[in-house]
Coordinates of C-alpha atoms and ligand atoms in Angstrom, one line a residue:
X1 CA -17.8 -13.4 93.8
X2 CA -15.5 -12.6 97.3
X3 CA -12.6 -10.9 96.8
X4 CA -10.6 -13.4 98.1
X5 CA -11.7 -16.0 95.5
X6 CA -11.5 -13.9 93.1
X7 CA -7.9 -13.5 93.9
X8 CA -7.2 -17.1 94.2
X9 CA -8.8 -17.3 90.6
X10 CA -6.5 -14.7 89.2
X11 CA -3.1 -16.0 90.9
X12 CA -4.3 -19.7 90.0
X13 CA -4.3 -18.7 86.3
X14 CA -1.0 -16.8 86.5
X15 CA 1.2 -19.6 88.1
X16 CA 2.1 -20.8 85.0
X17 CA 3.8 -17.6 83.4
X18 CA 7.0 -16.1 84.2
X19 CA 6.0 -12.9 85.2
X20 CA 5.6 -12.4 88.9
X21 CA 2.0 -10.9 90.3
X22 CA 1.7 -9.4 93.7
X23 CA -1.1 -9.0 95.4
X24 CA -0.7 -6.4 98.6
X25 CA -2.9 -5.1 100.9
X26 CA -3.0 -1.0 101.7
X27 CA 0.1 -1.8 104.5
X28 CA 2.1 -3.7 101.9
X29 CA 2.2 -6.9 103.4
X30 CA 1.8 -9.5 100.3
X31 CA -1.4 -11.2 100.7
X32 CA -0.7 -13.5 97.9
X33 CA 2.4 -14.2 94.9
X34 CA 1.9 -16.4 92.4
X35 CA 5.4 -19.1 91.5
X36 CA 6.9 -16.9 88.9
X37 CA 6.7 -13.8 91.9
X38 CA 8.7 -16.3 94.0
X39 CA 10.9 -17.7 91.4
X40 CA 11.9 -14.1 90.8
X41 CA 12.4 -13.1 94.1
X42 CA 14.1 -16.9 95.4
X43 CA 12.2 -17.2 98.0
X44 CA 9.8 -20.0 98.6
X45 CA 5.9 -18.9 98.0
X46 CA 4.4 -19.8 101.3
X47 CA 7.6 -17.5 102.9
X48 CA 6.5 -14.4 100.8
X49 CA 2.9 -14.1 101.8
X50 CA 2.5 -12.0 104.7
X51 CA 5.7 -10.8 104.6
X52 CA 6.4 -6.9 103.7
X53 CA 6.9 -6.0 100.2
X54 CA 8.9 -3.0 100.4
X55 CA 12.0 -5.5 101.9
X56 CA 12.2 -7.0 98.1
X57 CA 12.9 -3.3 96.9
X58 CA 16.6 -2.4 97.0
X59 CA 17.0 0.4 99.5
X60 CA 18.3 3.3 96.8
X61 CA 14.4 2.6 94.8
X62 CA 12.1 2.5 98.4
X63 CA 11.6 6.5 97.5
X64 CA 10.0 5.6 94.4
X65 CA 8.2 2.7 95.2
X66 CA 6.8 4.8 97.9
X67 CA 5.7 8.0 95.4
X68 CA 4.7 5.1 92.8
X69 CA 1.8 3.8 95.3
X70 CA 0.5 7.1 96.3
X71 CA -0.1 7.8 92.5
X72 CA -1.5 4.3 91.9
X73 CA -3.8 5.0 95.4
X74 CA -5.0 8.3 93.9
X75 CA -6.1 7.1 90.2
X76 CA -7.9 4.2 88.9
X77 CA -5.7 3.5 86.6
X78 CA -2.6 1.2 85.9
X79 CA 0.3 2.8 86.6
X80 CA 4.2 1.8 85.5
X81 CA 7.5 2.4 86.8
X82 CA 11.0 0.4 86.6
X83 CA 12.0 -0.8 89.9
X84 CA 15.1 -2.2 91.4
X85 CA 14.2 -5.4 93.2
X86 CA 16.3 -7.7 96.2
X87 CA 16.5 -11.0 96.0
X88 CA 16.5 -13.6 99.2
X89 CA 20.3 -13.9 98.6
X90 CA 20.5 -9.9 98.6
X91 CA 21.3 -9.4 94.6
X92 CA 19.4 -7.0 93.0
X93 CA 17.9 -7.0 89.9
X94 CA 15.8 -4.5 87.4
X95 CA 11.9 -5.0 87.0
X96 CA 9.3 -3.3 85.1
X97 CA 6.9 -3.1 87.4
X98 CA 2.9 -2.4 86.6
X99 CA 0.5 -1.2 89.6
X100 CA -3.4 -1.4 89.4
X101 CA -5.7 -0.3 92.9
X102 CA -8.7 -2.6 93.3
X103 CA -11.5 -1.1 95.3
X104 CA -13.9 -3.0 97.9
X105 CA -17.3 -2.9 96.7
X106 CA -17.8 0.6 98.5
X107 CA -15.3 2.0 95.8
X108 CA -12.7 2.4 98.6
X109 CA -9.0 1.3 98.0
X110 CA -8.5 -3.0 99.4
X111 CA -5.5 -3.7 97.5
X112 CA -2.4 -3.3 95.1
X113 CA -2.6 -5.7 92.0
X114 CA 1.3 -5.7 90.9
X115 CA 2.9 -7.3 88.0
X116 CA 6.9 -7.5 87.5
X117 CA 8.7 -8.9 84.4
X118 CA 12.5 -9.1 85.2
X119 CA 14.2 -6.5 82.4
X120 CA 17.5 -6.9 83.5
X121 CA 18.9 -8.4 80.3
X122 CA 17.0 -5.7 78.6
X123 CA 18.9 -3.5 81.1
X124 CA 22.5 -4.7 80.5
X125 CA 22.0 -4.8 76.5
X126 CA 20.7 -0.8 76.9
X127 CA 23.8 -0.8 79.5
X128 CA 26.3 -2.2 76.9
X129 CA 24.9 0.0 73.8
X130 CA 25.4 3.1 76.0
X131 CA 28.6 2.3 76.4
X132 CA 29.2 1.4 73.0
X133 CA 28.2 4.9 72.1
X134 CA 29.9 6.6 74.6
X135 CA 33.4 5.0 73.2
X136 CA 32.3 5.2 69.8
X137 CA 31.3 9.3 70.3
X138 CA 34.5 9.2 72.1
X139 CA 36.8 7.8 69.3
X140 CA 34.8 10.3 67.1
X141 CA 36.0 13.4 68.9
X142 CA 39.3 12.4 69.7
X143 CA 39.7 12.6 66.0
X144 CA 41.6 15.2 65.2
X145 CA 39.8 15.4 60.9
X146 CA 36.5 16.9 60.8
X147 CA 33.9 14.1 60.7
X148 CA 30.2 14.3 59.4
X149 CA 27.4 12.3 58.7
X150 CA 25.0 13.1 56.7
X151 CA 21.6 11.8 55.6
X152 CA 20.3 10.8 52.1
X153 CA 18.7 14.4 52.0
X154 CA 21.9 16.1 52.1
X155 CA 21.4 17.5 56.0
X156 CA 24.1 17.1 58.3
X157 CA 23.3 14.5 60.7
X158 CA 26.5 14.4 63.3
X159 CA 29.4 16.3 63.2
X160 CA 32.9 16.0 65.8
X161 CA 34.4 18.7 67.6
X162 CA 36.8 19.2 64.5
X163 CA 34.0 20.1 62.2
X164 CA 32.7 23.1 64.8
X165 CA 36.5 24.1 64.4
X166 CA 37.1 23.8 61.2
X167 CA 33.8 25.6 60.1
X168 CA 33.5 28.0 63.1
X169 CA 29.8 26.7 63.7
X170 CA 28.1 24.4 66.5
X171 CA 27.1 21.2 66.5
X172 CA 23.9 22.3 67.0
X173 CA 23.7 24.9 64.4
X174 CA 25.1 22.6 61.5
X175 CA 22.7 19.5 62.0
X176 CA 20.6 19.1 60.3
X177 CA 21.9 22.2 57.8
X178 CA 22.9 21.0 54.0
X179 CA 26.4 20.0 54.0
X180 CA 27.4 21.9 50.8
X181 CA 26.6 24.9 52.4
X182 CA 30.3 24.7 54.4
X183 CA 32.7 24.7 51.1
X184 CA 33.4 27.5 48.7
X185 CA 32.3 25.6 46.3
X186 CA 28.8 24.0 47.3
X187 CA 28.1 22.6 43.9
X188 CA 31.1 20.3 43.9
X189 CA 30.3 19.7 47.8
X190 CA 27.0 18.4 46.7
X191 CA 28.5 16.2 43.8
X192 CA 30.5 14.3 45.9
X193 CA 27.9 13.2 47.9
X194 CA 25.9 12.0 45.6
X195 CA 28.4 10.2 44.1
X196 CA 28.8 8.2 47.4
X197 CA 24.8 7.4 47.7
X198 CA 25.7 6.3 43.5
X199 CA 28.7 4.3 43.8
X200 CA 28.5 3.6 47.6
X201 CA 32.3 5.7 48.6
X202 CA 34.7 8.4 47.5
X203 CA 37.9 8.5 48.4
X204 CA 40.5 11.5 48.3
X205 CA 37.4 14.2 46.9
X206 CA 39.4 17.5 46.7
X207 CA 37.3 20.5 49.0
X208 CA 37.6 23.5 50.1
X209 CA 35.8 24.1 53.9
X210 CA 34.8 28.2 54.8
X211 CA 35.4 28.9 58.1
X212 CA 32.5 31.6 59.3
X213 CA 35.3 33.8 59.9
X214 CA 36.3 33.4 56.1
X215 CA 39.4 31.2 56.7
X216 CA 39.2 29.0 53.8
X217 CA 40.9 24.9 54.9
X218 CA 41.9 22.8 51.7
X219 CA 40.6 19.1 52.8
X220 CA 40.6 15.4 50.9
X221 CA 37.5 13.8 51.5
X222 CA 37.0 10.4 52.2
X223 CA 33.1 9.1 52.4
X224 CA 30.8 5.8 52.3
X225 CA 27.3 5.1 52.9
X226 CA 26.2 3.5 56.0
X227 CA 23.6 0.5 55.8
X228 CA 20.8 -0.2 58.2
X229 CA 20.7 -4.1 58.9
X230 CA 18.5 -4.6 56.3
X231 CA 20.7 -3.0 54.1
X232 CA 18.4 0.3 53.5
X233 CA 21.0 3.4 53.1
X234 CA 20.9 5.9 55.8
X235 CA 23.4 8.1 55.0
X236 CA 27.0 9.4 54.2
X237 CA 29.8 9.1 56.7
X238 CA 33.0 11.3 55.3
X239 CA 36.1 12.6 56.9
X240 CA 38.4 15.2 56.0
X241 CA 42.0 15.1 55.9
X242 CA 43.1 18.5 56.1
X243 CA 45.7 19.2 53.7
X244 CA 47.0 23.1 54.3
X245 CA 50.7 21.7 55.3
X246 CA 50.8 19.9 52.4
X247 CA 49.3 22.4 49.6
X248 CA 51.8 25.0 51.6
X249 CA 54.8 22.6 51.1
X250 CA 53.6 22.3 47.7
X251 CA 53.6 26.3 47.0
X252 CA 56.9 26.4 48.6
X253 CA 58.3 23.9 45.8
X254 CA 56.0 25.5 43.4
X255 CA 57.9 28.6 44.0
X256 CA 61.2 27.3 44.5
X257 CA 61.0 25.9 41.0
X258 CA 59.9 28.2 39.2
X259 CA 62.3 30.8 40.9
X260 CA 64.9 27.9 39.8
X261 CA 63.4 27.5 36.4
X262 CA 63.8 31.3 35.9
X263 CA 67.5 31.4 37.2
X264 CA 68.0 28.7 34.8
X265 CA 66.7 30.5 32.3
X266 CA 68.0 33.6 32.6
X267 CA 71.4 31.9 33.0
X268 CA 70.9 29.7 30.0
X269 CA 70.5 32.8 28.0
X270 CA 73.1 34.7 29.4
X271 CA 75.5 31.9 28.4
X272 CA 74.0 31.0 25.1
X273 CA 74.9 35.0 24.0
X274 CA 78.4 34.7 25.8
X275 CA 79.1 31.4 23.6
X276 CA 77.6 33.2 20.5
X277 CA 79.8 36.1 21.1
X278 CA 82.7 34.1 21.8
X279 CA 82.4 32.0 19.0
X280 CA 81.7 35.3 16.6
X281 CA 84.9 36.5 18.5
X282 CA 86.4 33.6 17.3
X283 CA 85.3 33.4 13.4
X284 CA 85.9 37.0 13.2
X285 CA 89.5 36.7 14.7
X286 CA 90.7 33.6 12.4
X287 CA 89.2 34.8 9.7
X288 CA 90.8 38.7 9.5
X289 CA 94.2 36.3 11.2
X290 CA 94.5 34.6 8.0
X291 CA 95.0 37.6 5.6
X292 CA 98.4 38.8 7.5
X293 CA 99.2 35.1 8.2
X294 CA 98.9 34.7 4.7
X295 CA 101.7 37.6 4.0
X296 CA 103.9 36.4 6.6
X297 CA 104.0 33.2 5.3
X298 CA 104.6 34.1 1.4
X299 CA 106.9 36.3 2.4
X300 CA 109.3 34.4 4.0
X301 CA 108.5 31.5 1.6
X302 CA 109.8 34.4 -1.1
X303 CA 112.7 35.5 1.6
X304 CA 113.7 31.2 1.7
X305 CA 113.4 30.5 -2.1
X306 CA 115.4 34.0 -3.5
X307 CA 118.0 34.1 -0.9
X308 CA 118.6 30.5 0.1
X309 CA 122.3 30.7 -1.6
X310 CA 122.5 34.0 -0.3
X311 CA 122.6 33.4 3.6
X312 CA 124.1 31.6 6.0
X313 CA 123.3 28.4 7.8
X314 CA 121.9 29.8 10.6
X315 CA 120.1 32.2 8.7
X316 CA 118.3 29.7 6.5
X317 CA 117.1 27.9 10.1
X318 CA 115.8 30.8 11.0
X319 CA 113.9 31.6 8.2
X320 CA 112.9 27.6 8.4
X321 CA 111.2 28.1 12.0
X322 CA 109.7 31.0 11.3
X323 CA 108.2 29.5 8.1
X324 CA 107.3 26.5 10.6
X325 CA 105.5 28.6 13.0
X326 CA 103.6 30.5 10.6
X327 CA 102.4 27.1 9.2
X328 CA 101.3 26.1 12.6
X329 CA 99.8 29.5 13.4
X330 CA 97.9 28.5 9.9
X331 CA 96.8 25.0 11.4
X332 CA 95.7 26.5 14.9
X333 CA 93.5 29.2 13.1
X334 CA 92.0 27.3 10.8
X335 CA 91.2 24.5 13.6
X336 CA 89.4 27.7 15.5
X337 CA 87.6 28.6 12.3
X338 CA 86.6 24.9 12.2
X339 CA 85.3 24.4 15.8
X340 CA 83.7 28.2 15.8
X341 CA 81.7 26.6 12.4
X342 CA 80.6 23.4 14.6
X343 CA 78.7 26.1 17.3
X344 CA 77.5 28.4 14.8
X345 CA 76.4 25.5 12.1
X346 CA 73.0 24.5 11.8
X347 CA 72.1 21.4 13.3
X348 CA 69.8 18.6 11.7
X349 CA 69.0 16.7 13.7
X350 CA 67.6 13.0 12.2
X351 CA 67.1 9.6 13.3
X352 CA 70.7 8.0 12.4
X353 CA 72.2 4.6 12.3
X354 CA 75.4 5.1 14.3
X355 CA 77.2 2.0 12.3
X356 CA 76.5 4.2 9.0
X357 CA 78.1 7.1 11.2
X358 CA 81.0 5.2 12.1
X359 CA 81.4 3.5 8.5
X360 CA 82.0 7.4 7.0
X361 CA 83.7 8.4 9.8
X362 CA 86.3 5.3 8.6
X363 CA 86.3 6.0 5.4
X364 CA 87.7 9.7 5.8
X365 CA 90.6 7.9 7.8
X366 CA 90.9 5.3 5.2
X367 CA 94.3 6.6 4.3
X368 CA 95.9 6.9 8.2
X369 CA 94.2 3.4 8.9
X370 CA 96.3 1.6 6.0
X371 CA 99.9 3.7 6.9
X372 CA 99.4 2.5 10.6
X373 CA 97.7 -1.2 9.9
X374 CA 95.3 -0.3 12.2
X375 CA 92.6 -2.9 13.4
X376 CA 89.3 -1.5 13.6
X377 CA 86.1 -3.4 15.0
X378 CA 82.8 -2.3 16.3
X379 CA 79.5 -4.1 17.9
X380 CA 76.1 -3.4 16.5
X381 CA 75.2 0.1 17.5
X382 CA 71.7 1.9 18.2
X383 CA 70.5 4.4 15.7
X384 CA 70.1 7.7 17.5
X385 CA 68.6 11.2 16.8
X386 CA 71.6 13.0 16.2
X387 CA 73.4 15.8 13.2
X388 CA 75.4 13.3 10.9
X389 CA 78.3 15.8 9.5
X390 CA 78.7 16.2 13.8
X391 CA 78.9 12.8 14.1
X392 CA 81.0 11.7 11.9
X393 CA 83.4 14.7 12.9
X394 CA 83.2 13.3 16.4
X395 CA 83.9 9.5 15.9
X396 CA 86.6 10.7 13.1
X397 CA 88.5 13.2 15.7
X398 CA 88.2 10.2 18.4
X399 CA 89.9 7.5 16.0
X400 CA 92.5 10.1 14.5
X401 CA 93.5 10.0 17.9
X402 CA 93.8 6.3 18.7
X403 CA 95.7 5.6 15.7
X404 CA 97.9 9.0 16.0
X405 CA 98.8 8.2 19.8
X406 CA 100.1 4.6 19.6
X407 CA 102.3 2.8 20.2
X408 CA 104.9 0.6 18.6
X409 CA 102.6 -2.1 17.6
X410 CA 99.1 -2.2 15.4
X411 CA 96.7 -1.0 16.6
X412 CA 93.6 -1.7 17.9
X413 CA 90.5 0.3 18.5
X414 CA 87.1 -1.5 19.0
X415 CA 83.6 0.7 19.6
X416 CA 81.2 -0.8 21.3
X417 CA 77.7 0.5 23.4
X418 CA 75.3 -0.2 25.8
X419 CA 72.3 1.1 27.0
X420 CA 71.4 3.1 30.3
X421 CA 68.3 4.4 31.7
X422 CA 67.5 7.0 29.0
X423 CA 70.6 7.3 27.4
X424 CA 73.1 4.8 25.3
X425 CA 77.0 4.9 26.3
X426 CA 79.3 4.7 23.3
X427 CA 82.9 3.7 24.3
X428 CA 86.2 4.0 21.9
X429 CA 88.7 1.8 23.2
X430 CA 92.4 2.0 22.2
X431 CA 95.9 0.0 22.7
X432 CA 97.5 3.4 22.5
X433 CA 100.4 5.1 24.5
X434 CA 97.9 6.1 27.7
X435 CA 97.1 9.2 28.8
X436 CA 98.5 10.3 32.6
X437 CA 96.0 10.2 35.2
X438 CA 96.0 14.2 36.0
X439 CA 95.4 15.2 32.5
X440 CA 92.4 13.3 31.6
X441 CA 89.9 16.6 32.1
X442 CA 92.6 19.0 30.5
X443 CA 92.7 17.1 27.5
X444 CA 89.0 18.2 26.0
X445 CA 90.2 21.9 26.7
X446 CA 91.0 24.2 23.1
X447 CA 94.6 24.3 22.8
X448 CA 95.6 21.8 25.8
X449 CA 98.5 19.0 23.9
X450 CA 99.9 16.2 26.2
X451 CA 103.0 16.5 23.6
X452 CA 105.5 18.5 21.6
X453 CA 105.0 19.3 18.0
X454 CA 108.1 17.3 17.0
X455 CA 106.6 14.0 18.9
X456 CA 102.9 14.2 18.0
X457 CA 101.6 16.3 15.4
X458 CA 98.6 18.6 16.3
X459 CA 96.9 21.6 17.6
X460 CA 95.3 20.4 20.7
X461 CA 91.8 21.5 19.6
X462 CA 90.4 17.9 18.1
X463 CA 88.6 16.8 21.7
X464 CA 87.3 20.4 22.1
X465 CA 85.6 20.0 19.2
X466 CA 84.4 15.9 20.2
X467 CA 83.3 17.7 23.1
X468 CA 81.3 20.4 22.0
X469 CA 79.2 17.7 19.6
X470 CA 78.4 15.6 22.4
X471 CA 77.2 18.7 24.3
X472 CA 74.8 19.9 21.7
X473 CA 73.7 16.6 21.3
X474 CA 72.9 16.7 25.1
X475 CA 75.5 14.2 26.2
X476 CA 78.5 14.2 28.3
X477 CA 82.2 12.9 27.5
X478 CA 85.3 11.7 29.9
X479 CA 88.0 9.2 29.6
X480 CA 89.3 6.1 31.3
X481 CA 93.3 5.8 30.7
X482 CA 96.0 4.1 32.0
X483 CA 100.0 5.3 30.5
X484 CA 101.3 2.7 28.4
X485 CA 98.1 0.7 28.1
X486 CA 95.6 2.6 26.4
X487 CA 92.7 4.7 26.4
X488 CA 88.9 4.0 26.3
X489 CA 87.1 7.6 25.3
X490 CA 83.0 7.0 26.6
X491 CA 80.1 9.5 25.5
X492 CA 76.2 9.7 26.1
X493 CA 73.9 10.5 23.2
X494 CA 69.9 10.0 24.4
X495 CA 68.1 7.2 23.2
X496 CA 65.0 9.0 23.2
X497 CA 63.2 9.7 19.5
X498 CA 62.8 13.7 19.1
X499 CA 64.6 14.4 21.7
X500 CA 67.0 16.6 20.0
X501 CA 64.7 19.8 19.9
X502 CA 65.8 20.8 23.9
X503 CA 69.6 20.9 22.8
X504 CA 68.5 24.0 20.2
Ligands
ADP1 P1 95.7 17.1 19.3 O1 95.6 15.6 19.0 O2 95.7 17.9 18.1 O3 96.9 17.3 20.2 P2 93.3 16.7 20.8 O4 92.4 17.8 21.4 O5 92.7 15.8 19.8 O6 94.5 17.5 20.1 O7 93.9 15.9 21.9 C1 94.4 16.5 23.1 C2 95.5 15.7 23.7 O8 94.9 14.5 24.3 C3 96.5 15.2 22.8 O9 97.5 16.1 22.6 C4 97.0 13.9 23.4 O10 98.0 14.2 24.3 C5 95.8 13.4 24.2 N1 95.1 12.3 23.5 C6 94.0 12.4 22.8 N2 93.6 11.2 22.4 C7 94.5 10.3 22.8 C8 94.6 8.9 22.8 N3 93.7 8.1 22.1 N4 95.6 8.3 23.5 C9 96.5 9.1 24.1 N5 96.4 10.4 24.2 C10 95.4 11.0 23.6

């Protein structure tokens, strides 16, 4: 068969495809196209033959159309190369183009066969998934926490800038390396990756990286598998958050509190032994008071009874003071004796009912409460943890009080509490004569009286004592007054069962 028909054959059986075939003749002059050659192009069919190929190849490719036909001229065989083509209208678009020599029957070159198939889509997709990577390797690095992936063997597959920092190696030296090989502790390294290839993530995983140089970084690791799109598991992506700031803030507070705790401590002590020493002070001192108290006291008694007749007037008020004084010396010392005792006493501490407290508390007062007609009423109160004998002294010295500083009408005292956060808040409310606004924190001081002897009785040490129960029962005390309207007396006391032990 002719060359020519043989041609015609071939381009008559490839009119109907969509990829373009050439034929061109050792000048390149196009000696025949078949439709989809001219579709491609957009240029009528008839208009491409004879007319020179190398115009449809965008100026910036003609060097490597040109290198591509000498290679094709020199072998027998096909060869490929991706092309940029022009079209009629002067656009340009990307071919893969395939180039075959066919010989005369002298086995000398005749002619290029050429095929193109239009890859430009191909081109733009490739284009856009370069891009994609570039902004995606881009995000990567501008992270500032070290970011790995790693495959299901354990290797390291990618790494960010922050991981060469972080463990003083390059990227290329840590892929494809085992990622527990970069923590001081490798085993625990490889357990958290395996638990993300088990459960699929891991979120905050406590590590520690080594730096080559031996600088150790604490980091939280956060890691999930990745999925191919057929849901096959190709690996582990994990960042690190690193945490030094925070573990140093930490040690910082660490230190500060324990620095605190043993200030604290050594203060507690140091104040625990100054109380037990005062309060020894103050046992001693009443007790070895009383003996020449004692003498005083029956002495003059003696001096008033045998020479009553015997002196004057003013003589037998003298002795009458003085006998007066030494009683109230008596009262003060035995007070101290008593509130020494409270500091110094055992404490059990129990689970009470603070009604029953309060009911015993009344009944010691039973015989004030009828003299002065007082009206006593309480709500339902919580049961607390708490030494009884203490609490009965403390609601007994509280209502003493109210009834003692009345005024002139009945009184009335009502107890009530409510509950706060961890603690409850017992209140003693009273009609009484008030208590000035200044003197409300100098009243729980030993010795401190609002009053003379001849308008109040007293010794000025009953809220001393109040207050040192509600302190070993871990609780604070303070007053609310107003003069000439009465007085409402609030402590804490912690509503927490076996609590007690940390007031010891
Ligand atoms: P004392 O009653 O022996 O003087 P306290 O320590 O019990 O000692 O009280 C100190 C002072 O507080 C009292 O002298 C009194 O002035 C004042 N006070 C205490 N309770 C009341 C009260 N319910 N109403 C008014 N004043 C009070």
């Amino acid at each position: 068969m002719k060359l020519e028909e043989s041609r015609r054959k071939y381009f008559d059986l490839y009119n109907f495809v969509s990829d373009g075939y050439f034929t061109l003749n050792k000048e390149g002059i196009i000696l025949e196209a078949n439709l989809a050659a001219a579709t491609l192009l957009g240029i009528e069919r008839r208009k491409l033959i004879n007319s020179t190929f190398i115009k449809y190849i965008d100026p910036s490719d003609r060097n490597k159309f040109h290198h591509h036909c000498m290679e094709v001229m020199q072998t027998s065989i096909k060869h490929t190369v991706e092309i940029k083509l022009l079209k009629n209208d002067n656009s340009s678009f990307y071919v893969h183009m395939d180039t075959l020599n066919i010989l005369d029957d002298d086995n000398n070159f005749k002619e290029f066969r050429i095929s193109i198939t239009d890859i430009t889509e191909i081109k733009t997709a490739a284009k856009e998934i370069e891009s994609a990577n570039k902004y995606n390797r881009s995000l990567i690095e501008a992270s500032l926490d070290p970011l790995v992936t790693i495959g299901p063997d354990g290797k390291i597959t990618d790494v960010n800038q922050s991981t060469e920092k972080v463990t003083g190696f390059s990227r290329n030296e840590l892929i494809g390396t085992d990622f527990s090989n970069y923590f001081t502790e490798p085993k625990q390294a490889r357990k958290s990756y395996l638990q993300v290839f088990k459960v699929g993530f891991v979120f905050g995983y406590p590590l520690e990286i080594k730096n080559k140089n031996g600088n150790v970084t604490p980091v939280l690791y956060n890691a999930s598998v990745y999925k191919d799109e057929f849901g096959e598991v190709l690996g582990v992506f994990a960042a690190a958050r690193d945490i030094t700031e925070t573990r140093k803030a930490e040690n910082i507070l660490k230190d500060y509190q324990n620095t605190l705790e043993e200030k604290v401590k050594i203060r507690t002590e140091e104040l625990a032994k100054s109380n037990a020493d005062l309060t020894h002070f103050a046992y001693i001192a009443s007790h070895d008071l009383r003996e020449p108290l004692r003498m005083i006291t029956s002495f003059l008694q003696l001096l008033e009874r045998r020479y009553a007749d015997k002196l004057d007037h003013d003589a037998n008020e003298f002795i009458n003071f003085a006998v007066e004084g030494a009683k109230r010396l008596d009262n003060m010392i035995n007070d101290l004796l008593e509130y020494s005792k409270i500091t110094n006493k055992e404490k059990e501490f129990v689970p009470l009912k603070l009604e029953n407290v309060l009911e015993e508390a009344l009944m010691n007062l039973v015989v004030q409460i009828e003299e002065s007609d007082a009206v006593i009423t309480y709500d339902p109160l919580p049961t607390v943890n708490g030494d009884e004998k203490l609490l009965v002294m403390l609601f007994q010295n509280i209502i003493a009080n109210a009834i003692k500083y009345r005024r002139n009408e009945t009184p009335k005292i009502h107890i009530s509490s409510i509950k706060e956060n961890d603690h409850y808040v017992i209140s003693i409310n009273d009609n009484g004569i008030g208590i000035d606004q200044k003197y409300l924190t100098r009243i729980f001081t030993i010795f401190q009286r609002l009053h003379r002897n001849d308008e109040y009785d007293g010794t000025g040490i009953g809220l001393a004592i109040v207050e040192n129960i509600v302190h070993q029962h871990g609780g604070e005390i303070w007053v609310e007054s107003e003069l000439g309207k009465g007085s409402t007396f609030y402590f804490t006391i912690s509503n927490k069962k076996n609590e007690y032990t940390k007031y010891f």
